[in-house]
Amino acid sequence: MGLFEMAHKGTLFLDEIAEIPLTFQSKLLRVLQEWEVRRVGGNSVISVDVRVIAATNKNLQRQVSEGKFRQDLLYRLNVLRLYIPPLRKRSEDIPLLFHYYLQYYSNQFGYEMPILSEGAEELIKQYAFTGNIRELRNIAERLSVVHSGFMITEEEMAAALG
């Protein structure tokens, strides 16, 4: 069973849509136009009812003009466009998200969640996060694994960010 079949009557999230090769883009376009799929090696057509959400950090209009993305696929995907600013432009969200992931990984690894010192909190707020949420999540996981004790210090945070 493929992704579209598994997502039938639900939602399919296509992350980094700009990275899909042109040869596959035409197949994806056909599915989005016909709402039908065929299993690899299969000879029957299966109808699917799927909401598709696609994400990218690239300018798809530019990708189209450079011949890297199909314009007709862009039209199919570009029904509702949401822009979410990068994490570095939403510094007020950083502590909330960091605490969430720190709690998540602490629970996963069976540790009590440490608190952040004021200096550690300031460092995390000021950090650029060029890797966006993935980088923040990675740092929370790293600290959950290597930290022991009640409080994450400014020095520990600096080492985790470095």
C-alpha positions as a LaTeX table, in Angstrom:
\begin{tabular}{lrrr}
\hline
Residue & $x$ (\AA) & $y$ (\AA) & $z$ (\AA) \\
\hline
Met1 & 0.00 & 0.00 & 0.00 \\
Gly2 & 1.40 & 3.39 & $-0.97$ \\
Leu3 & 1.27 & 6.74 & 0.81 \\
Phe4 & $-1.80$ & 7.98 & $-1.04$ \\
Glu5 & $-3.71$ & 4.81 & $-0.23$ \\
Met6 & $-2.72$ & 5.01 & 3.43 \\
Ala7 & $-3.82$ & 8.66 & 3.53 \\
His8 & $-7.23$ & 7.89 & 1.95 \\
Lys9 & $-9.91$ & 10.03 & 3.64 \\
Gly10 & $-7.14$ & 11.92 & 5.45 \\
Thr11 & $-4.19$ & 14.22 & 4.89 \\
Leu12 & $-0.83$ & 13.57 & 3.24 \\
Phe13 & 2.05 & 15.91 & 4.11 \\
Leu14 & 4.69 & 16.27 & 1.40 \\
Asp15 & 7.74 & 17.90 & 2.96 \\
Glu16 & 10.44 & 19.52 & 0.80 \\
Ile17 & 8.24 & 19.33 & $-2.31$ \\
Ala18 & 10.82 & 21.31 & $-4.32$ \\
Glu19 & 13.24 & 18.39 & $-4.02$ \\
Ile20 & 11.04 & 15.94 & $-5.95$ \\
Pro21 & 12.66 & 15.06 & $-9.29$ \\
Leu22 & 10.89 & 16.30 & $-12.43$ \\
Thr23 & 10.21 & 12.71 & $-13.54$ \\
Phe24 & 8.24 & 12.08 & $-10.36$ \\
Gln25 & 6.49 & 15.47 & $-10.48$ \\
Ser26 & 4.49 & 14.38 & $-13.54$ \\
Lys27 & 3.30 & 11.26 & $-11.68$ \\
Leu28 & 2.32 & 13.32 & $-8.66$ \\
Leu29 & 0.47 & 15.78 & $-10.91$ \\
Arg30 & $-1.50$ & 12.90 & $-12.46$ \\
Val31 & $-2.55$ & 11.69 & $-9.01$ \\
Leu32 & $-3.60$ & 15.19 & $-7.98$ \\
Gln33 & $-5.64$ & 15.63 & $-11.17$ \\
Glu34 & $-7.29$ & 12.22 & $-11.33$ \\
Trp35 & $-7.31$ & 11.22 & $-7.63$ \\
Glu36 & $-6.31$ & 7.74 & $-8.69$ \\
Val37 & $-3.21$ & 5.67 & $-8.06$ \\
Arg38 & $-1.85$ & 2.41 & $-9.32$ \\
Arg39 & 0.31 & 0.22 & $-7.13$ \\
Val40 & 3.82 & $-0.57$ & $-8.36$ \\
Gly41 & 3.47 & $-3.69$ & $-10.49$ \\
Gly42 & $-0.32$ & $-3.51$ & $-10.24$ \\
Asn43 & $-2.79$ & $-3.23$ & $-13.09$ \\
Ser44 & $-5.85$ & $-1.87$ & $-11.27$ \\
Val45 & $-6.60$ & 1.77 & $-10.56$ \\
Ile46 & $-7.46$ & 2.76 & $-6.98$ \\
Ser47 & $-9.44$ & 5.93 & $-6.23$ \\
Val48 & $-8.15$ & 8.06 & $-3.37$ \\
Asp49 & $-9.62$ & 10.98 & $-1.45$ \\
Val50 & $-6.70$ & 12.84 & 0.09 \\
Arg51 & $-6.00$ & 16.36 & 1.30 \\
Val52 & $-2.44$ & 17.24 & 0.31 \\
Ile53 & $-0.28$ & 19.69 & 2.24 \\
Ala54 & 3.10 & 20.48 & 0.71 \\
Ala55 & 5.96 & 22.40 & 2.28 \\
Thr56 & 9.18 & 23.88 & 1.00 \\
Asn57 & 11.75 & 26.46 & 1.96 \\
Lys58 & 12.37 & 27.37 & $-1.69$ \\
Asn59 & 10.65 & 29.85 & $-3.97$ \\
Leu60 & 8.66 & 27.52 & $-6.24$ \\
Gln61 & 7.94 & 30.32 & $-8.74$ \\
Arg62 & 11.70 & 30.70 & $-9.18$ \\
Gln63 & 12.06 & 26.91 & $-9.42$ \\
Val64 & 9.48 & 26.95 & $-12.24$ \\
Ser65 & 11.35 & 29.70 & $-14.12$ \\
Glu66 & 14.59 & 27.71 & $-13.75$ \\
Gly67 & 12.91 & 24.57 & $-15.12$ \\
Lys68 & 13.28 & 22.68 & $-11.83$ \\
Phe69 & 9.59 & 22.50 & $-10.94$ \\
Arg70 & 6.52 & 21.93 & $-13.09$ \\
Gln71 & 4.27 & 24.95 & $-13.40$ \\
Asp72 & 1.12 & 22.82 & $-13.70$ \\
Leu73 & 2.03 & 21.02 & $-10.48$ \\
Leu74 & 2.55 & 24.36 & $-8.77$ \\
Tyr75 & $-0.95$ & 25.40 & $-9.85$ \\
Arg76 & $-2.38$ & 22.20 & $-8.37$ \\
Leu77 & $-0.57$ & 22.64 & $-5.06$ \\
Asn78 & $-0.94$ & 26.41 & $-4.72$ \\
Val79 & $-4.58$ & 26.47 & $-3.61$ \\
Leu80 & $-3.93$ & 27.93 & $-0.17$ \\
Arg81 & $-0.53$ & 29.41 & 0.60 \\
Leu82 & 0.64 & 29.86 & 4.17 \\
Tyr83 & 3.88 & 31.58 & 5.01 \\
Ile84 & 5.45 & 30.64 & 8.30 \\
Pro85 & 8.45 & 32.83 & 9.12 \\
Pro86 & 11.67 & 31.05 & 10.04 \\
Leu87 & 12.23 & 30.43 & 13.72 \\
Arg88 & 14.97 & 33.06 & 13.92 \\
Lys89 & 12.31 & 35.68 & 13.10 \\
Arg90 & 9.99 & 34.38 & 15.83 \\
Ser91 & 12.26 & 34.60 & 18.85 \\
Glu92 & 9.26 & 34.68 & 21.21 \\
Asp93 & 8.41 & 31.12 & 20.10 \\
Ile94 & 11.87 & 29.71 & 20.81 \\
Pro95 & 11.58 & 29.17 & 24.60 \\
Leu96 & 8.13 & 27.61 & 24.30 \\
Leu97 & 9.21 & 25.21 & 21.55 \\
Phe98 & 12.50 & 24.41 & 23.25 \\
His99 & 10.76 & 23.56 & 26.54 \\
Tyr100 & 8.27 & 21.39 & 24.67 \\
Tyr101 & 11.03 & 19.35 & 23.00 \\
Leu102 & 13.13 & 19.22 & 26.16 \\
Gln103 & 10.10 & 17.76 & 27.98 \\
Tyr104 & 9.44 & 15.34 & 25.11 \\
Tyr105 & 12.98 & 13.95 & 25.06 \\
Ser106 & 13.29 & 13.91 & 28.85 \\
Asn107 & 10.14 & 11.76 & 28.97 \\
Gln108 & 11.38 & 9.57 & 26.13 \\
Phe109 & 14.71 & 8.91 & 27.85 \\
Gly110 & 13.19 & 8.58 & 31.32 \\
Tyr111 & 14.84 & 11.66 & 32.85 \\
Glu112 & 13.31 & 14.44 & 34.86 \\
Met113 & 13.13 & 17.57 & 32.75 \\
Pro114 & 15.82 & 20.07 & 33.72 \\
Ile115 & 15.14 & 23.78 & 33.92 \\
Leu116 & 17.19 & 26.39 & 32.08 \\
Ser117 & 19.31 & 28.93 & 33.90 \\
Glu118 & 18.66 & 32.55 & 32.95 \\
Gly119 & 21.87 & 32.59 & 30.94 \\
Ala120 & 20.92 & 29.40 & 29.08 \\
Glu121 & 17.48 & 30.82 & 28.32 \\
Glu122 & 19.05 & 34.01 & 26.94 \\
Leu123 & 21.45 & 32.05 & 24.75 \\
Ile124 & 18.65 & 29.97 & 23.24 \\
Lys125 & 16.58 & 33.11 & 22.53 \\
Gln126 & 19.49 & 34.83 & 20.77 \\
Tyr127 & 20.61 & 31.85 & 18.70 \\
Ala128 & 20.06 & 32.19 & 14.91 \\
Phe129 & 18.65 & 28.67 & 14.24 \\
Thr130 & 19.64 & 28.51 & 10.60 \\
Gly131 & 18.37 & 24.92 & 10.66 \\
Asn132 & 15.01 & 26.18 & 11.91 \\
Ile133 & 12.86 & 23.88 & 14.07 \\
Arg134 & 14.90 & 20.80 & 13.15 \\
Glu135 & 17.98 & 22.39 & 14.68 \\
Leu136 & 16.11 & 23.45 & 17.82 \\
Arg137 & 14.75 & 19.92 & 18.21 \\
Asn138 & 18.22 & 18.45 & 17.73 \\
Ile139 & 19.68 & 20.71 & 20.44 \\
Ala140 & 16.89 & 19.77 & 22.86 \\
Glu141 & 17.55 & 16.10 & 22.18 \\
Arg142 & 21.32 & 16.57 & 22.59 \\
Leu143 & 20.87 & 18.28 & 25.95 \\
Ser144 & 18.42 & 15.60 & 27.06 \\
Val145 & 21.04 & 12.94 & 26.37 \\
Val146 & 24.19 & 14.60 & 27.72 \\
His147 & 22.83 & 16.73 & 30.57 \\
Ser148 & 22.56 & 15.41 & 34.09 \\
Gly149 & 21.29 & 17.42 & 36.98 \\
Phe150 & 18.58 & 19.88 & 37.84 \\
Met151 & 19.55 & 22.88 & 35.71 \\
Ile152 & 21.06 & 23.44 & 32.27 \\
Thr153 & 23.72 & 26.11 & 32.68 \\
Glu154 & 24.76 & 28.81 & 30.27 \\
Glu155 & 28.01 & 26.92 & 29.63 \\
Glu156 & 26.17 & 23.68 & 28.80 \\
Met157 & 23.84 & 25.56 & 26.47 \\
Ala158 & 26.77 & 27.29 & 24.76 \\
Ala159 & 28.44 & 23.90 & 24.22 \\
Ala160 & 25.21 & 22.43 & 22.81 \\
Leu161 & 24.75 & 25.38 & 20.44 \\
Gly162 & 28.40 & 25.41 & 19.37 \\
\hline
\end{tabular}
